[in-house]
CSV table of C-alpha atoms in Angstrom, one decimal:
chain,number,residue,atom,x,y,z
A,15,MET,CA,3.8,6.2,21.2
A,16,GLY,CA,0.8,7.2,23.3
A,17,SER,CA,2.2,9.4,26.1
A,18,ARG,CA,-0.7,8.8,28.4
A,19,TYR,CA,-1.3,5.2,27.5
A,20,GLY,CA,2.4,4.2,27.7
A,21,GLY,CA,2.7,2.0,24.6
A,22,LEU,CA,2.0,1.6,20.9
A,23,LYS,CA,-1.8,1.6,21.2
A,24,GLN,CA,-2.3,1.1,17.4
A,25,LEU,CA,-1.0,-2.5,17.6
A,26,ASP,CA,-2.5,-3.6,20.9
A,27,GLY,CA,-4.7,-6.7,20.4
A,28,LEU,CA,-7.9,-5.7,22.2
A,29,GLY,CA,-10.5,-7.9,20.3
A,30,PRO,CA,-11.5,-11.5,21.2
A,31,HIS,CA,-9.0,-12.9,18.7
A,32,GLY,CA,-6.3,-10.2,19.1
A,33,GLU,CA,-7.9,-7.7,16.8
A,34,THR,CA,-6.6,-4.1,17.0
A,35,ILE,CA,-8.9,-1.1,17.0
A,36,MET,CA,-7.6,-0.4,13.5
A,37,ASP,CA,-9.0,-3.8,12.3
A,38,TYR,CA,-12.5,-2.8,13.3
A,39,SER,CA,-12.1,0.6,11.6
A,40,ILE,CA,-10.9,-0.9,8.4
A,41,TYR,CA,-13.7,-3.5,8.4
A,42,ASP,CA,-16.3,-0.8,8.9
A,43,ALA,CA,-14.7,1.5,6.2
A,44,ILE,CA,-14.7,-1.3,3.6
A,45,HIS,CA,-18.4,-2.0,4.4
A,46,ALA,CA,-19.2,1.7,4.1
A,47,GLY,CA,-17.8,1.8,0.5
A,48,PHE,CA,-14.2,3.0,1.0
A,49,GLY,CA,-11.9,1.6,-1.7
A,50,LYS,CA,-8.3,2.2,-0.6
A,51,LEU,CA,-6.3,2.6,2.6
A,52,VAL,CA,-3.4,4.9,3.1
A,53,PHE,CA,-1.3,4.4,6.3
A,54,VAL,CA,0.9,7.2,7.5
A,55,ILE,CA,3.8,5.8,9.5
A,56,ARG,CA,7.4,6.4,10.4
A,57,LYS,CA,10.0,5.1,7.9
A,58,ASP,CA,11.9,3.1,10.6
A,59,PHE,CA,8.7,1.2,11.3
A,60,GLU,CA,8.1,0.1,7.7
A,61,GLN,CA,9.2,-3.5,7.7
A,62,ASP,CA,7.5,-4.4,10.9
A,63,PHE,CA,4.4,-2.7,9.7
A,64,ARG,CA,4.4,-4.6,6.4
A,65,ASP,CA,4.9,-7.9,8.1
A,66,LYS,CA,2.6,-7.5,11.1
A,67,VAL,CA,-0.2,-5.2,9.8
A,68,LEU,CA,-0.3,-4.8,6.0
A,69,SER,CA,-0.1,-8.5,5.2
A,70,LYS,CA,-3.5,-9.2,6.8
A,71,TYR,CA,-5.4,-6.7,4.6
A,72,GLU,CA,-4.0,-8.1,1.3
A,73,GLY,CA,-6.8,-9.3,-0.9
A,74,HIS,CA,-9.4,-7.3,1.0
A,75,ILE,CA,-8.5,-3.7,-0.1
A,76,PRO,CA,-5.7,-1.9,-1.9
A,77,CYS,CA,-3.2,-0.4,0.6
A,78,GLU,CA,-0.5,2.3,0.4
A,79,ILE,CA,2.1,3.4,2.9
A,80,VAL,CA,3.4,6.9,3.2
A,81,PHE,CA,6.0,8.2,5.6
A,82,GLN,CA,5.9,11.2,8.0
A,83,SER,CA,9.3,12.5,8.8
A,84,LEU,CA,10.6,15.6,10.6
A,85,ASP,CA,12.4,16.9,7.5
A,86,ALA,CA,9.4,16.6,5.1
A,87,LEU,CA,9.2,20.3,4.8
A,88,PRO,CA,8.7,22.8,2.0
A,89,GLU,CA,11.7,24.1,0.1
A,90,GLY,CA,13.6,26.7,2.1
A,91,PHE,CA,12.7,25.3,5.5
A,92,THR,CA,14.8,23.1,7.7
A,93,CYS,CA,13.9,21.2,10.9
A,94,PRO,CA,15.0,23.0,14.0
A,95,GLU,CA,17.9,21.4,15.9
A,96,GLY,CA,16.6,19.4,18.9
A,97,ARG,CA,13.1,18.8,17.5
A,98,THR,CA,12.0,15.1,17.9
A,99,LYS,CA,8.2,15.5,17.8
A,100,PRO,CA,6.4,15.1,14.4
A,101,TRP,CA,4.7,18.2,12.9
A,102,GLY,CA,1.2,17.2,13.8
A,103,THR,CA,-2.0,15.7,12.3
A,104,ASN,CA,-2.3,17.9,9.2
A,105,HIS,CA,1.4,17.4,8.3
A,106,ALA,CA,0.6,13.6,8.5
A,107,VAL,CA,-2.4,14.1,6.1
A,108,MET,CA,-0.1,16.0,3.7
A,109,MET,CA,2.1,12.9,3.3
A,110,GLY,CA,-0.7,11.2,1.3
A,111,GLN,CA,-0.9,13.8,-1.5
A,112,HIS,CA,1.0,11.7,-4.1
A,113,VAL,CA,-1.2,8.6,-3.7
A,114,ILE,CA,-4.7,10.2,-3.0
A,115,ASN,CA,-6.6,11.7,-6.0
A,116,GLU,CA,-10.2,11.2,-4.8
A,117,PRO,CA,-12.4,12.3,-1.9
A,118,PHE,CA,-11.0,10.8,1.3
A,119,ALA,CA,-11.5,10.4,5.0
A,120,VAL,CA,-9.0,10.8,7.8
A,121,ILE,CA,-9.1,8.9,11.1
A,122,ASN,CA,-6.9,8.1,14.1
A,123,CYS,CA,-5.8,4.5,14.2
A,124,ASP,CA,-6.3,4.2,18.0
A,125,ASP,CA,-9.9,5.4,18.1
A,126,PHE,CA,-12.9,3.1,17.7
A,127,TYR,CA,-15.4,5.2,15.8
A,128,ASP,CA,-18.2,2.6,15.4
A,129,ARG,CA,-20.0,1.7,12.1
A,130,ASP,CA,-22.5,4.6,11.7
A,131,ALA,CA,-19.7,7.1,11.7
A,132,PHE,CA,-18.1,5.4,8.6
A,133,GLN,CA,-21.5,5.1,6.9
A,134,VAL,CA,-22.4,8.8,7.3
A,135,MET,CA,-18.9,9.9,6.1
A,136,GLY,CA,-19.0,7.4,3.2
A,137,LYS,CA,-22.4,8.7,2.1
A,138,PHE,CA,-21.2,12.3,2.2
A,139,LEU,CA,-18.1,11.7,0.1
A,140,SER,CA,-19.7,9.3,-2.4
A,141,GLU,CA,-22.5,11.9,-3.1
A,142,LEU,CA,-20.1,14.8,-3.9
A,143,PRO,CA,-20.3,15.8,-7.6
A,144,GLU,CA,-17.3,14.8,-9.7
A,145,GLY,CA,-14.5,17.3,-9.3
A,146,SER,CA,-15.8,19.0,-6.2
A,147,THR,CA,-13.5,21.3,-4.3
A,148,GLY,CA,-13.8,22.9,-0.9
A,149,LYS,CA,-16.6,20.7,0.3
A,150,TYR,CA,-15.3,19.1,3.4
A,151,ALA,CA,-17.0,17.3,6.4
A,152,MET,CA,-16.3,16.1,9.9
A,153,VAL,CA,-18.2,13.6,11.9
A,154,GLY,CA,-19.6,15.4,14.9
A,155,PHE,CA,-19.8,12.9,17.8
A,156,ARG,CA,-22.2,13.7,20.6
A,157,VAL,CA,-19.9,14.6,23.5
A,158,ASP,CA,-21.8,12.2,25.8
A,159,ASN,CA,-20.7,9.3,23.5
A,160,THR,CA,-17.0,10.1,23.8
A,161,LEU,CA,-16.1,10.2,27.5
A,162,SER,CA,-13.7,8.1,29.4
A,163,GLU,CA,-14.5,6.8,32.9
A,164,SER,CA,-10.8,6.9,33.8
A,165,GLY,CA,-10.3,10.7,33.6
A,166,THR,CA,-10.7,13.8,31.5
A,167,VAL,CA,-10.5,13.8,27.7
A,168,SER,CA,-9.5,16.4,25.1
A,169,ARG,CA,-12.2,17.2,22.5
A,170,GLY,CA,-12.7,19.8,19.8
A,171,VAL,CA,-16.0,21.4,20.8
A,172,CYS,CA,-17.9,22.4,17.6
A,173,GLU,CA,-20.3,25.1,16.7
A,174,TYR,CA,-22.2,25.2,13.3
A,175,ASP,CA,-24.6,27.4,11.4
A,176,ASP,CA,-28.2,26.7,10.1
A,177,ASN,CA,-26.7,24.7,7.2
A,178,HIS,CA,-24.8,22.4,9.6
A,179,HIS,CA,-21.6,24.0,8.3
A,180,LEU,CA,-18.9,24.2,10.9
A,181,THR,CA,-18.2,27.7,12.3
A,182,SER,CA,-15.6,27.0,15.0
A,183,VAL,CA,-13.8,24.2,16.8
A,184,VAL,CA,-12.3,25.0,20.2
A,185,GLU,CA,-10.0,22.4,21.7
A,186,ARG,CA,-11.0,21.7,25.3
A,187,THR,CA,-8.3,19.7,27.0
A,188,LYS,CA,-10.3,18.7,30.1
A,189,ILE,CA,-13.8,17.3,29.7
A,190,GLN,CA,-15.6,14.9,32.0
A,191,ARG,CA,-18.9,14.1,33.6
A,192,ILE,CA,-19.2,15.7,37.1
A,193,ASP,CA,-22.3,15.0,39.2
A,194,GLY,CA,-24.2,13.7,36.1
A,195,VAL,CA,-23.4,16.8,33.9
A,196,VAL,CA,-20.8,16.9,31.2
A,197,LYS,CA,-18.4,19.8,31.9
A,198,TYR,CA,-15.2,21.3,30.5
A,199,LEU,CA,-12.5,23.4,32.3
A,200,ASP,CA,-12.3,26.8,30.7
A,201,GLU,CA,-9.4,29.3,30.6
A,202,ASN,CA,-10.4,30.7,34.0
A,203,ASP,CA,-10.2,27.3,35.6
A,204,GLU,CA,-14.0,27.1,35.9
A,205,TRP,CA,-16.1,24.1,35.0
A,206,VAL,CA,-18.6,24.9,32.3
A,207,ALA,CA,-21.6,22.7,31.5
A,208,LEU,CA,-22.1,21.2,28.0
A,209,PRO,CA,-25.3,19.6,26.7
A,210,ASP,CA,-24.9,15.9,26.1
A,211,ASN,CA,-25.5,16.2,22.4
A,212,THR,CA,-22.9,18.9,21.8
A,213,PRO,CA,-21.0,17.9,18.7
A,214,VAL,CA,-17.2,17.3,19.2
A,215,SER,CA,-14.5,16.4,16.8
A,216,MET,CA,-12.8,13.1,17.2
A,217,ASN,CA,-10.4,13.7,14.2
A,218,PHE,CA,-12.7,12.0,11.7
A,219,TRP,CA,-12.6,14.3,8.7
A,220,GLY,CA,-13.6,14.1,5.0
A,221,PHE,CA,-11.8,16.1,2.3
A,222,THR,CA,-11.5,16.6,-1.4
A,223,PRO,CA,-8.0,16.4,-3.0
A,224,ASP,CA,-7.7,20.2,-3.3
A,225,TYR,CA,-7.1,20.2,0.5
A,226,PHE,CA,-3.5,19.2,-0.2
A,227,ALA,CA,-2.6,22.4,-2.1
A,228,HIS,CA,-4.2,24.6,0.6
A,229,SER,CA,-2.2,22.7,3.3
A,230,ASN,CA,1.1,23.0,1.5
A,231,GLU,CA,0.6,26.8,1.2
A,232,PHE,CA,-0.6,27.3,4.8
A,233,PHE,CA,2.2,25.1,6.2
A,234,LYS,CA,4.7,27.6,4.8
A,235,THR,CA,2.9,30.3,6.7
A,236,PHE,CA,2.9,28.2,9.9
A,237,LEU,CA,6.7,27.5,9.6
A,238,SER,CA,7.4,31.2,8.8
A,239,ASP,CA,6.1,32.1,12.3
A,240,GLU,CA,9.1,32.3,14.5
A,241,LYS,CA,7.1,31.1,17.5
A,242,ASN,CA,6.2,27.8,15.8
A,243,MET,CA,9.8,27.2,14.8
A,244,ALA,CA,11.1,28.1,18.3
A,245,ASN,CA,8.7,25.8,20.0
A,246,LEU,CA,10.0,22.3,19.5
A,247,LYS,CA,6.6,20.8,20.2
A,248,SER,CA,4.5,23.1,18.0
A,249,GLU,CA,2.1,21.1,15.7
A,250,PHE,CA,0.3,21.8,12.5
A,251,PHE,CA,-3.2,20.4,13.4
A,252,ILE,CA,-6.1,19.6,11.1
A,253,PRO,CA,-8.5,21.9,12.9
A,254,LEU,CA,-6.0,24.8,12.5
A,255,MET,CA,-6.1,24.3,8.7
A,256,VAL,CA,-9.9,23.7,8.5
A,257,ASP,CA,-10.5,26.8,10.6
A,258,LYS,CA,-8.4,28.9,8.3
A,259,LEU,CA,-10.2,27.7,5.2
A,260,ILE,CA,-13.8,28.1,6.5
A,261,ASN,CA,-13.0,31.6,7.9
A,262,ASP,CA,-11.6,32.9,4.6
A,263,GLY,CA,-14.5,31.4,2.6
A,264,THR,CA,-12.3,28.9,0.7
A,265,ALA,CA,-14.3,25.9,1.9
A,266,THR,CA,-17.2,24.7,3.9
A,267,CYS,CA,-17.1,21.8,6.4
A,268,GLU,CA,-20.4,20.0,7.1
A,269,VAL,CA,-20.8,18.6,10.6
A,270,LEU,CA,-22.3,15.1,10.2
A,271,ASP,CA,-24.3,13.8,13.1
A,272,THR,CA,-23.7,10.2,14.2
A,273,THR,CA,-25.3,8.0,16.8
A,274,SER,CA,-21.9,6.2,17.0
A,275,LYS,CA,-20.4,5.7,20.5
A,276,TRP,CA,-16.7,6.3,20.5
A,277,PHE,CA,-14.3,4.5,22.7
A,278,GLY,CA,-10.6,4.1,23.0
A,279,VAL,CA,-7.6,3.6,25.3
A,280,THR,CA,-6.6,7.1,26.4
A,281,TYR,CA,-5.4,5.7,29.8
A,282,PRO,CA,-4.1,2.2,30.7
A,283,GLU,CA,-7.1,1.8,33.0
A,284,ASP,CA,-9.4,2.0,29.9
A,285,ARG,CA,-8.0,-1.2,28.5
A,286,PRO,CA,-10.2,-3.8,30.3
A,287,GLU,CA,-13.4,-1.9,29.5
A,288,VAL,CA,-12.4,-1.7,25.8
A,289,VAL,CA,-11.7,-5.4,25.8
A,290,ALA,CA,-15.1,-6.1,27.3
A,291,LYS,CA,-16.8,-3.9,24.7
A,292,PHE,CA,-15.2,-5.7,21.8
A,293,GLU,CA,-16.1,-9.1,23.5
A,294,LYS,CA,-19.7,-8.0,23.6
A,295,LEU,CA,-19.7,-6.8,20.0
A,296,GLY,CA,-18.4,-10.1,18.9
A,297,ALA,CA,-20.9,-12.1,21.0
A,298,ASP,CA,-23.7,-10.0,19.6
A,299,GLY,CA,-22.6,-10.8,16.0
A,300,VAL,CA,-21.9,-7.2,15.1
A,301,TYR,CA,-18.4,-8.3,13.9
A,302,PRO,CA,-17.5,-11.8,12.5
A,303,GLU,CA,-15.1,-14.1,14.3
A,304,LYS,CA,-12.6,-13.5,11.5
A,305,MET,CA,-12.6,-10.1,9.9
A,306,PHE,CA,-9.4,-10.5,7.8
């Protein structure tokens, strides 16, 4: 459930013929060369998901379903009493370890990433030498292409070295355009300007399968921290895992530039604008009348 949006955004029909944002992502992924889909969902949602979502992709691309549950924890750990929130995005990724044996990408279902983003990630993953390990990537959207007109947005602001390898991701929870300039609110409650082309993470990652073993080990460290167990809303995020691996030299994460313009429904007020954008993409022939 999207707390700010107030409903199940993933299944909201926003396209001209009731298409979900996910339909557009899957269409773009197939055309960028991806060969399999893995959906991470709640177990209690399975039958509805199979009937309403999975059925339409049959015959287009192989699909798998895996389940994220609160008690999917390493041996020796138990879910704290009173916890209802899932363990976060990296925990969700870990649920795919038994069905993913090849380089893979990770996306959010309720973000429209645009075609170029899938193409740059597909190119990166397909060009990795067979058996590659520790060579990861993220699509670095230009912050200017990721803003909402309805309010502030949260973005992982990225820095990288001369090889375009990620050196840090700092989550900024309030970013918006003020008087024509993109700014974020820092720890001192001061607005700091960002260049329009600053790369930000929109949770579009590319990994090789060794990522699962690293995640399993570091998740134990995360759970062993009493603060994380005491906080019923603590989450094991992807950037936390990636940051650890690039800082200890286990992996590199290339920041892939894209001209794609992100959009999504962060707030209910965003919905009409998103509907209009999909209407235009259809009218311009970017997407066919029937994708699936």
